[in-house]
Amino acid sequence: MASTGMKQETNGWEPRIVAFFCNWCTYTAADLAGVSRLRHAPNARVIRVMCSGRLDPQFVLEAFARGADGVLVGGCHPGDCHYMEGNYKALRRIRFLQRMMKDMGIHEDRFHLEWISASEGEKVKTTINEMTEKVRALGPLGLPERFVKWDEEMDELEHTIAAQEEALHA
Amino acid sequence: MSYLYFPGCSLRSTGRPYEESILAVFKKLDIPLKELEDWNCCGATAYVSIDENSAFTLAARNLAIAERMQTEGKPAQDLMAPCSACYLVLEKTQHYVKADEGVRKEVGDALHRGGFDYKGTTRVRHPLDVLVNDIGLDRIAKAVVRPMKGINVACYYGCQVVRPFETFDHAAYPTTMDRLVTALGAKTVDWPLKTRCCGGSLTGTIQEAGLRLNRVLLKEATKRGADIILTCCPLCQHNLECYQKRINRRFGESLNIPVAYFTQFVGLALGIPPRELGIQRMFVPLKLAIPPVKEEHAHA
Amino acid sequence: MPENNGHDAPRVGFYVCHCGHNIAGTVDVAEVARFAGTLPNVVVSRDYKYMCSDPGQELIVTDIKEHRLNRIVVASCSPLLHEHTFRNATQKGGLNPYFFQMVNIREDVSWVCADGKAATAKTFDLVRAAVRRVAHHHSLATKHVSIHPDVLVVGAGISGIHAALTLANAGKKVTLVEREPTIGGHMAMFDKTFPTLDCAACILTPKMSAVKNHPNITLWSYSEVTEVSGFVGNYSVKVKRKPRFVSEELCVGCMECIDACVYKEGKTPDEFNQGLSKRKPVYIPFPQATPQVVLIDPDTCIEFKSGRCKKTCVEKCDRNAIDFKQKEEIKEIKVGTIILATGFKTFDAKRIPYYGYGKYPNVYSSIEVERLVNASGPTGGDLVLRDGRHPKTVGIIHCVGSRDRNTNRWCSRTCCMYSLKLAHLLKEHSDAEVYNFYIDIRAAGKAYEEFYDKLLEENIHFVRGRVAEVTDWAARPEEEGKLVIRVEDTLIGVVRRVPVDMVVLAVGMEPQADSQDVRRMFNISCSTEGFFLERHPKLAPVDTFTDGIYIAGACQGPKDIPDSVAQAGAAAAQALSLIDAGEIELEPNTAYVVEKDCSGCKSCLAICPYTAITRDEVKQKAFINEALCKGCGTCVATCPSGAIRQNLFEDEQIFSEIDGLLQDRESVSTGG
């Protein structure tokens, strides 16, 4: 079940990264990257939240469960949060979640937190580029497919057990 | 606290007084020094300008030996190199082996063939740094039996202990030696030429250039009232000390100022007999009145 | 058009904007419109050249009516730019404006991705996400807050003074708070200003006097803001008024108490004169200080230190203005808008030991020289050095601390011009040989280049080269007793030693030492250099990201007097526009508690930095005060029961966005 670095020869597979950007800093910086025409990898799909503190760990889990290959969270630098401390709360949750995800067998490069301030358009570009490459090297995570497979395995197991029971009672 | 000790070639030849005084001072302060086994020449500044990788390898062999000499489970022993050139070459090698992948690979391969597996843990130190920052001025001041009152010292650092890495002091206005000298009871001369080049090997190759550089230092120190110049590098000491008559002839000066190693000065303050410090080897005799040993230490 | 509350079946109108060539040049907008039309709930799907234009918005208005749409999605530029525009269009069509969702396919897609195929694929994902999200939107009422008409201006240098006067003249009540005992800031210290060589005091003192006498301005000097709370239009501010130990009402500024002081002469370095002279414990920063009231320094006054002074000052004062018992006062005011004009500090030249500042007595910083040449300065305008000599040669070193990786990377913008000014003034005062050592001459303002030209004719020497060091070591007899400036003259390619009597360091401009504390207190941001951050470097230079708080002058970045005054006017105008509008709309993205789901666990109470969450002890449930909630959503993510929700950022809305982004994923083999 380990998902470390198995590069797949999938046809034209591109890493799909779900990004949660806070409105005041990272989202603004991403806009700045756009305004400055700083081309970067198109693999990130941005969801805007007001503050990184809004990030519920369930969002991250949902993203992976639905098939994201990576999740990126962007917030204000510590001390600069527009809402004072939201990013500290985000940091706490994310660090804990990262540990959990690792235990679950998801490679740590797939879930990344980056502090990006409103003037750091360049950083948005490098962060997305770097993360895309890291995830590309790891290959697709493909959790939805794995869920289907596990369900099939469970079904098979059930049938086998049922057959054995029948044989016993026969 | 104990240290591995890298004498380097100079300290066994023209820099004899430096070694004599270092060993005597560290013995007096009860700090064990263990000489590096089978050490080789560091290559000094010359080799690095000819072939960097070979030069780094040559120097790194000493670093590898130092690492090998560490005792498992005991605190790490830093490698102390008194000669400023040795100090800089070893420190520079250590720096690039850690920072540059290419250097690390080349040096690592070469060392490997010599039977070494250098992990990069050796720390290179200069005795000025060790005395003032590890042992501490308090401990040294307490050990002083002959306060060097009334002596004006011009502290001369040369360029290699402070540049380019500024490991323990400022690149142009260092104060470590000055603070040490003050703790010994002497006065320091405030002058802006503490790290101005002494000419290095120029006194041997293009002597006119070397003499001019030395003349500036000697003249300014004298002008500002220094009784003695203290150095921490054998080549600086040699350059400043040995050409004063020649400079006088060539430029019409009347320079006559003693130049000693700072460890010799420390040794005198600690009450070590001058002969054990190599004072008799000085070209310009140490004429300054050596203050008497303090009353309460008279029996020492 | 019936207002629905979002529970009926969604009927989505989708619009993708070409934005001329900006989006359509990369993204296949026709395909996007076609694709969107196939999504569930989408009733209308169009592409149009410029959605933000009037006809574009009209499309939305018309479609809502004709097709009974109840949700709108527009894929165009960044919501930070036009979300408001399209919400208005939605509202014009008769729909609650919050039934609108925007997709950023310009800043986020077409401008950063050159590959049309990849850009279009990304757009498909983002569009799908938005269409799914908008189905979960609810109607919300826009928050309106009224704007208190009073204004707080912090800092009374030229910027603060100008802003305060502009607002006061417009009829608004202004509280002007200044930390120092006098207003005037740095400008009050200057002698002449470039390029006109106007006397700084002559042009400043009328404005200072106007501030003092204006009926609409409350001037609190020797005071500091200590606490700020509230939100745009409704700020509560606490101001600490430090005790002068002299009554401002009674003192007339005759200064006889200073003459009468038991100290025969000053012993404390005079702050206003940059330490070049000494003052007594009872003092006034300079004779024309505003307010014209003396003050007593409790750290050096004998009465405070021992309680046994003869108090000749009290004897002399026939107004009984001196009051040793005066206490610090905390005042509270309510204002709607705040302008920060807290100015700058000069770079501390001690950080560059190579220039000898603090070591050699005849090395001066430029601000010290401003006082030296000033007729009301410590030497009455006589150019005399610390050792009593009159300099025959002077070296002015440009860019001290600026344009330097080791200290400050930015250019401080004013130093070239003030160095030229000082060169002129020094020559005028002493007929010394003056050298300017520069990297570039930055003379970009109006009449600045002409000023530089004029100086070239005054026989001032210009050496292009960054000074390496200032030393007192003499290499030649003519250098004895002088300070030698070592520099490479890059125009002739030679290293020079220039012996001078006096060195002037053109120190750069930096943020104030406490700028981080100040900006946290007001909840605004700073840029990486530490200056207050403007909302947009070109289009909003005096706004901040916090509504209702504006910045002006050198606290926003190094600048000269004309630019400071311009910014102060701009900030005042922004404040006026808000005040005169009377109210402002706030995004209704506040959090709320669904009581039936709240377990009373109290996890959320400590989370809110605005203390918007309290516990209703009777119901044993959490309660959120909507007026205090700023909408960060941290409590929403904290609540273990999911009882706290956030308007506009509900869990189900975000989950649907996530699902929408990933829904089309091709099945990929993973090899287990």
PDB file of C-alpha atoms in Angstrom, chain A residues 1-2 6 8-10 13 16 18-20 23-24 27-28 30-60 62-64 66-69 78-87 89-90 92-93 117-120 140-146 149, chain C residues 22 77-81 83 87 104 106-108 110-115 118-119 121-123 125-126 128 132-133 516 519-520 523 525-528 533 535 545-546 587 589 606-610 630-639 645-646 649-651 654-655 657-659 661-672:
ATOM      1  CA  MET A   1       0.000   0.000   0.000  1.00  0.00           C
ATOM      2  CA  ALA A   2       2.958   2.278   0.128  1.00  0.00           C
ATOM      3  CA  MET A   6       6.319   4.441  -8.030  1.00  0.00           C
ATOM      4  CA  GLN A   8       3.838   4.914 -13.607  1.00  0.00           C
ATOM      5  CA  GLU A   9       3.819   4.859 -17.367  1.00  0.00           C
ATOM      6  CA  THR A  10       0.307   6.292 -17.482  1.00  0.00           C
ATOM      7  CA  TRP A  13      -1.088  11.641 -16.649  1.00  0.00           C
ATOM      8  CA  ARG A  16      -3.414  17.244 -10.028  1.00  0.00           C
ATOM      9  CA  VAL A  18      -5.557  21.107  -5.036  1.00  0.00           C
ATOM     10  CA  ALA A  19      -4.357  24.381  -3.535  1.00  0.00           C
ATOM     11  CA  PHE A  20      -5.985  26.276  -0.659  1.00  0.00           C
ATOM     12  CA  ASN A  23      -7.278  35.610   0.392  1.00  0.00           C
ATOM     13  CA  TRP A  24      -5.023  38.310   1.818  1.00  0.00           C
ATOM     14  CA  TYR A  27      -4.168  34.468  -3.306  1.00  0.00           C
ATOM     15  CA  THR A  28      -3.037  38.065  -3.798  1.00  0.00           C
ATOM     16  CA  ALA A  30      -0.912  34.359  -7.071  1.00  0.00           C
ATOM     17  CA  ASP A  31      -2.719  37.247  -8.748  1.00  0.00           C
ATOM     18  CA  LEU A  32       0.529  39.176  -8.718  1.00  0.00           C
ATOM     19  CA  ALA A  33       2.239  36.244 -10.397  1.00  0.00           C
ATOM     20  CA  GLY A  34      -0.469  36.414 -13.031  1.00  0.00           C
ATOM     21  CA  VAL A  35      -0.137  40.154 -13.494  1.00  0.00           C
ATOM     22  CA  SER A  36       3.625  39.741 -13.817  1.00  0.00           C
ATOM     23  CA  ARG A  37       3.061  36.922 -16.343  1.00  0.00           C
ATOM     24  CA  LEU A  38       5.217  34.551 -14.311  1.00  0.00           C
ATOM     25  CA  ARG A  39       4.434  31.331 -16.149  1.00  0.00           C
ATOM     26  CA  HIS A  40       4.274  28.249 -14.012  1.00  0.00           C
ATOM     27  CA  ALA A  41       2.998  24.688 -14.064  1.00  0.00           C
ATOM     28  CA  PRO A  42      -0.772  24.518 -14.663  1.00  0.00           C
ATOM     29  CA  ASN A  43      -1.240  21.632 -12.277  1.00  0.00           C
ATOM     30  CA  ALA A  44      -2.546  23.526  -9.261  1.00  0.00           C
ATOM     31  CA  ARG A  45      -6.268  24.174  -8.842  1.00  0.00           C
ATOM     32  CA  VAL A  46      -6.852  27.005  -6.405  1.00  0.00           C
ATOM     33  CA  ILE A  47      -9.632  27.218  -3.843  1.00  0.00           C
ATOM     34  CA  ARG A  48      -9.807  30.612  -2.133  1.00  0.00           C
ATOM     35  CA  VAL A  49     -10.466  30.863   1.596  1.00  0.00           C
ATOM     36  CA  MET A  50     -10.328  34.032   3.659  1.00  0.00           C
ATOM     37  CA  CYS A  51      -7.664  32.690   5.995  1.00  0.00           C
ATOM     38  CA  SER A  52      -5.518  29.568   6.166  1.00  0.00           C
ATOM     39  CA  GLY A  53      -7.111  29.120   9.595  1.00  0.00           C
ATOM     40  CA  ARG A  54     -10.340  28.165   7.792  1.00  0.00           C
ATOM     41  CA  LEU A  55      -8.658  25.043   6.498  1.00  0.00           C
ATOM     42  CA  ASP A  56     -10.479  22.086   7.957  1.00  0.00           C
ATOM     43  CA  PRO A  57      -8.331  18.937   7.834  1.00  0.00           C
ATOM     44  CA  GLN A  58     -11.331  17.247   6.260  1.00  0.00           C
ATOM     45  CA  PHE A  59     -10.812  19.370   3.162  1.00  0.00           C
ATOM     46  CA  VAL A  60      -7.364  17.869   2.730  1.00  0.00           C
ATOM     47  CA  GLU A  62     -11.529  14.912   0.877  1.00  0.00           C
ATOM     48  CA  ALA A  63      -9.183  16.226  -1.789  1.00  0.00           C
ATOM     49  CA  PHE A  64      -6.975  13.142  -1.601  1.00  0.00           C
ATOM     50  CA  ARG A  66     -11.444  12.313  -4.536  1.00  0.00           C
ATOM     51  CA  GLY A  67      -8.270  11.810  -6.462  1.00  0.00           C
ATOM     52  CA  ALA A  68      -5.920  14.715  -5.861  1.00  0.00           C
ATOM     53  CA  ASP A  69      -2.266  13.748  -6.197  1.00  0.00           C
ATOM     54  CA  PRO A  78       3.755  33.857  10.888  1.00  0.00           C
ATOM     55  CA  GLY A  79       3.147  37.196  12.549  1.00  0.00           C
ATOM     56  CA  ASP A  80       1.554  38.691   9.451  1.00  0.00           C
ATOM     57  CA  CYS A  81      -1.838  36.996   9.399  1.00  0.00           C
ATOM     58  CA  HIS A  82      -4.534  39.484   8.428  1.00  0.00           C
ATOM     59  CA  TYR A  83      -6.642  37.975  11.183  1.00  0.00           C
ATOM     60  CA  MET A  84      -3.769  37.921  13.698  1.00  0.00           C
ATOM     61  CA  GLU A  85      -3.322  34.232  14.447  1.00  0.00           C
ATOM     62  CA  GLY A  86      -5.251  32.180  11.940  1.00  0.00           C
ATOM     63  CA  ASN A  87      -2.088  30.953  10.311  1.00  0.00           C
ATOM     64  CA  LYS A  89      -3.834  27.554  14.035  1.00  0.00           C
ATOM     65  CA  ALA A  90      -3.422  26.331  10.484  1.00  0.00           C
ATOM     66  CA  ARG A  92      -0.720  23.392  14.235  1.00  0.00           C
ATOM     67  CA  ARG A  93      -3.393  21.470  12.391  1.00  0.00           C
ATOM     68  CA  SER A 117       3.104  37.003   1.406  1.00  0.00           C
ATOM     69  CA  ALA A 118       1.154  39.312  -0.902  1.00  0.00           C
ATOM     70  CA  SER A 119       4.241  40.631  -2.632  1.00  0.00           C
ATOM     71  CA  GLU A 120       5.829  37.227  -3.314  1.00  0.00           C
ATOM     72  CA  PRO A 140      -0.425   9.280  -9.269  1.00  0.00           C
ATOM     73  CA  LEU A 141      -1.860   8.624  -5.842  1.00  0.00           C
ATOM     74  CA  GLY A 142      -5.119   7.310  -7.248  1.00  0.00           C
ATOM     75  CA  LEU A 143      -7.046   6.879  -4.007  1.00  0.00           C
ATOM     76  CA  PRO A 144     -10.475   6.521  -5.681  1.00  0.00           C
ATOM     77  CA  GLU A 145      -9.168   3.595  -7.691  1.00  0.00           C
ATOM     78  CA  ARG A 146      -7.606   2.060  -4.624  1.00  0.00           C
ATOM     79  CA  LYS A 149      -9.967  -2.133  -5.520  1.00  0.00           C
TER      80      LYS A 149
ATOM     81  CA  ASN C  22      -6.059  38.114 -22.533  1.00  0.00           C
ATOM     82  CA  CYS C  77     -10.407  37.751 -14.095  1.00  0.00           C
ATOM     83  CA  SER C  78      -9.599  37.697 -10.381  1.00  0.00           C
ATOM     84  CA  PRO C  79     -12.437  38.102  -7.893  1.00  0.00           C
ATOM     85  CA  LEU C  80     -10.198  40.602  -6.129  1.00  0.00           C
ATOM     86  CA  LEU C  81     -10.796  42.811  -9.149  1.00  0.00           C
ATOM     87  CA  GLU C  83     -16.326  40.204  -7.851  1.00  0.00           C
ATOM     88  CA  ARG C  87     -22.347  40.915  -7.673  1.00  0.00           C
ATOM     89  CA  ASN C 104     -10.369  33.259 -11.991  1.00  0.00           C
ATOM     90  CA  ARG C 106      -7.023  35.096 -16.220  1.00  0.00           C
ATOM     91  CA  GLU C 107      -4.501  35.777 -13.403  1.00  0.00           C
ATOM     92  CA  ASP C 108      -4.683  32.128 -12.436  1.00  0.00           C
ATOM     93  CA  SER C 110      -4.347  32.368 -19.148  1.00  0.00           C
ATOM     94  CA  TRP C 111      -1.668  34.717 -17.843  1.00  0.00           C
ATOM     95  CA  VAL C 112       0.454  31.965 -16.322  1.00  0.00           C
ATOM     96  CA  CYS C 113       0.038  29.117 -18.766  1.00  0.00           C
ATOM     97  CA  ALA C 114       1.076  29.302 -22.399  1.00  0.00           C
ATOM     98  CA  ASP C 115      -0.126  25.817 -23.351  1.00  0.00           C
ATOM     99  CA  ALA C 118      -3.490  22.632 -20.454  1.00  0.00           C
ATOM    100  CA  ALA C 119      -5.041  26.031 -19.816  1.00  0.00           C
ATOM    101  CA  ALA C 121      -8.301  21.680 -19.198  1.00  0.00           C
ATOM    102  CA  LYS C 122      -7.557  23.653 -16.031  1.00  0.00           C
ATOM    103  CA  THR C 123     -10.411  26.003 -16.857  1.00  0.00           C
ATOM    104  CA  ASP C 125     -11.923  21.925 -13.695  1.00  0.00           C
ATOM    105  CA  LEU C 126     -12.297  25.378 -12.165  1.00  0.00           C
ATOM    106  CA  ARG C 128     -17.008  22.656 -12.822  1.00  0.00           C
ATOM    107  CA  ARG C 132     -21.093  22.903  -8.162  1.00  0.00           C
ATOM    108  CA  ARG C 133     -20.258  25.374  -5.431  1.00  0.00           C
ATOM    109  CA  GLN C 516       6.375  46.411  13.575  1.00  0.00           C
ATOM    110  CA  ARG C 519       1.533  48.088  12.447  1.00  0.00           C
ATOM    111  CA  ARG C 520       0.372  45.200  14.642  1.00  0.00           C
ATOM    112  CA  ASN C 523      -3.595  45.548  12.063  1.00  0.00           C
ATOM    113  CA  SER C 525       0.956  44.884   7.047  1.00  0.00           C
ATOM    114  CA  CYS C 526       4.529  45.838   6.367  1.00  0.00           C
ATOM    115  CA  SER C 527       6.556  45.037   3.278  1.00  0.00           C
ATOM    116  CA  THR C 528       9.737  42.992   3.626  1.00  0.00           C
ATOM    117  CA  LEU C 533       2.389  48.134   3.015  1.00  0.00           C
ATOM    118  CA  ARG C 535      -2.860  48.036  -0.909  1.00  0.00           C
ATOM    119  CA  PHE C 545      -5.466  46.139   3.339  1.00  0.00           C
ATOM    120  CA  THR C 546      -7.393  47.215   6.413  1.00  0.00           C
ATOM    121  CA  GLU C 587     -18.687  41.300   3.044  1.00  0.00           C
ATOM    122  CA  ASN C 589     -18.670  36.362   5.494  1.00  0.00           C
ATOM    123  CA  ALA C 606     -10.056  31.033  23.005  1.00  0.00           C
ATOM    124  CA  ILE C 607      -9.582  30.713  19.270  1.00  0.00           C
ATOM    125  CA  CYS C 608     -11.024  34.049  18.208  1.00  0.00           C
ATOM    126  CA  PRO C 609      -8.442  36.873  18.343  1.00  0.00           C
ATOM    127  CA  TYR C 610     -11.268  39.419  18.233  1.00  0.00           C
ATOM    128  CA  LYS C 630     -14.086  39.540  10.876  1.00  0.00           C
ATOM    129  CA  GLY C 631     -14.757  36.359   8.934  1.00  0.00           C
ATOM    130  CA  CYS C 632     -11.464  34.459   9.120  1.00  0.00           C
ATOM    131  CA  GLY C 633     -13.145  31.109   9.633  1.00  0.00           C
ATOM    132  CA  THR C 634     -10.661  29.749  12.163  1.00  0.00           C
ATOM    133  CA  CYS C 635     -13.418  28.889  14.629  1.00  0.00           C
ATOM    134  CA  VAL C 636     -15.299  27.079  11.857  1.00  0.00           C
ATOM    135  CA  ALA C 637     -12.403  24.702  11.344  1.00  0.00           C
ATOM    136  CA  THR C 638     -11.950  24.357  15.096  1.00  0.00           C
ATOM    137  CA  CYS C 639     -15.441  23.269  16.074  1.00  0.00           C
ATOM    138  CA  ARG C 645     -20.513  27.689   9.973  1.00  0.00           C
ATOM    139  CA  GLN C 646     -19.220  30.546   7.855  1.00  0.00           C
ATOM    140  CA  PHE C 649     -17.455  29.697   2.989  1.00  0.00           C
ATOM    141  CA  GLU C 650     -19.685  26.895   4.194  1.00  0.00           C
ATOM    142  CA  ASP C 651     -18.198  23.418   4.460  1.00  0.00           C
ATOM    143  CA  ILE C 654     -15.929  24.086  -0.197  1.00  0.00           C
ATOM    144  CA  PHE C 655     -16.436  20.333  -0.356  1.00  0.00           C
ATOM    145  CA  GLU C 657     -15.606  22.884  -4.953  1.00  0.00           C
ATOM    146  CA  ILE C 658     -13.087  20.164  -4.159  1.00  0.00           C
ATOM    147  CA  ASP C 659     -15.289  17.475  -5.693  1.00  0.00           C
ATOM    148  CA  LEU C 661     -12.191  20.114  -9.292  1.00  0.00           C
ATOM    149  CA  LEU C 662     -11.490  16.401  -9.332  1.00  0.00           C
ATOM    150  CA  GLN C 663     -14.644  14.897 -10.730  1.00  0.00           C
ATOM    151  CA  ASP C 664     -13.409  14.213 -14.214  1.00  0.00           C
ATOM    152  CA  ARG C 665     -10.213  12.476 -13.252  1.00  0.00           C
ATOM    153  CA  GLU C 666      -9.366   9.717 -15.685  1.00  0.00           C
ATOM    154  CA  SER C 667      -8.975   6.505 -13.849  1.00  0.00           C
ATOM    155  CA  VAL C 668      -5.268   5.925 -13.431  1.00  0.00           C
ATOM    156  CA  SER C 669      -3.601   2.642 -12.785  1.00  0.00           C
ATOM    157  CA  THR C 670      -1.583   2.763  -9.664  1.00  0.00           C
ATOM    158  CA  GLY C 671      -0.032  -0.651  -9.448  1.00  0.00           C
ATOM    159  CA  GLY C 672      -1.123  -0.814  -5.794  1.00  0.00           C
TER     160      GLY C 672
END
